[in-house]
């Protein structure tokens, strides 16, 4: 089974990524992504690997949801390829819905290129297209060699990233290096109320924790919510969405070991329903298979193998993660706690690296409040510093990620201190910044002078006249530019964005303060992986996002209440109606008081309210 772009000529060989050099530390069946360097594994279908966002494979820690309409089973074929590839590579495959007998349905290993080579060898030379010799193998230039004899002759041993399978064969026991962990379901009539989702997630989590860190696990869920396998309770949103949430958390917790492949019949659960759309949001990649209606021919025509069987529609593809990508290693290098300045009751961060660190690692983006020094009325493109909410500061202090400094008291203590060494260090830092600005300005002016000299040199060659006059004019212009540079250097002044270098570490320790504001709901949502922005325009306190607000829409509008506080009915009506009108859920949360009587003391309890018509 393979996929082909519409604009590719039928019968042309598709290009594949070059075989990457396998490192000794990599697990079998994995290789770095050519896009961002993270580990990827094969889906068992080479053409599908090429479609996954340029990763040339399925990124580790991601899930793929395959939807299929009609009565065909192309999604099941992809799922069997995925499971067979894992067993051949030595991975641990976890199956939900079927027993161990499902392994006998997996396709066997094929002989790559055998039939094609024999057919090409036996073809007549008269039927072969006469083209230039240098274009004859153009389409096969990037196809990696899969012949073991060829690799042995060159003295290199390479691990196969993606095997080729044959649906007419069955996977033999001697080809299996991994292990299949199957969990069958009892059926729709045996247990009409219980669902196997919680038990399956718990079992998979325990097996991953007890396995070595280099072991790769594949989660296979065929025909999710099919009425022939699951009861009616499994299709309830509270059950299936909870299962996908747990599966997503498992993928994020073991982001270098686990991948998941799920299929669902969208004929029974169309994409227009809210449940299916929520399931798509909880999966990293969503593909839809649309089979074409073909009549079975009475006589098999030559070339019918290349005939398209359907369309593949990609609704979403796996990305690095919800927080973006590309600078993960640089952000992880910050080891010291982040400095938060408390000024006039506001909590500000002036360091750009600290702001980026909080956004990527702590799910805190803050609000930009800074303006340009020469344009204080500018309010379109704001910059540093960023302002944090008191609840966010409290969460950072509890996690020991940041420390809070009373900037006013610290500055007054330093400025009234007669110690001249601290002032000298601060003045030296200002001189360093000024010298840096001078160097940048000098390079810019030198480039400008060179452009002017080159321009006048060309005009002198083109315009006839006295050569002495041209030389004098050019010298006067260069001298004028030099005088402008000297004047700019003398009048150059640097406005520092922060006076943090004036305060020593001892002064910061002496003026550290604590944040008395309590925001348990904010801390609970941040530790759960959500982002938040002010939700005043939607009638709530927080707008809750599943990822970075630059890439995602909000899913919830949240308000926090005390445990015994009475919630006004107007708040519920206004919040529920407004949140539902903008396609969001209204969320309320409170923290249970500490009574030392139950295990739930001190835990956050959240409730989602959906406004429905009466």
Coordinates of C-alpha atoms in Angstrom, one line a residue, residues 78 162 213 228 254 257 336 394 433 448 498 531 571 596 608:
X78 CA -2.0 0.8 7.5
X162 CA 11.3 0.8 6.8
X213 CA 14.7 3.7 28.5
X228 CA -18.8 -4.6 17.1
X254 CA 7.6 9.3 27.4
X257 CA 9.8 6.0 23.6
X336 CA 19.7 30.0 37.3
X394 CA 3.2 32.4 42.9
X433 CA 27.1 49.1 25.9
X448 CA 27.6 53.6 3.5
X498 CA 17.2 47.9 32.6
X531 CA -1.4 28.4 28.6
X571 CA -22.2 34.4 36.5
X596 CA -6.9 15.9 57.1
X608 CA -17.0 22.3 32.8

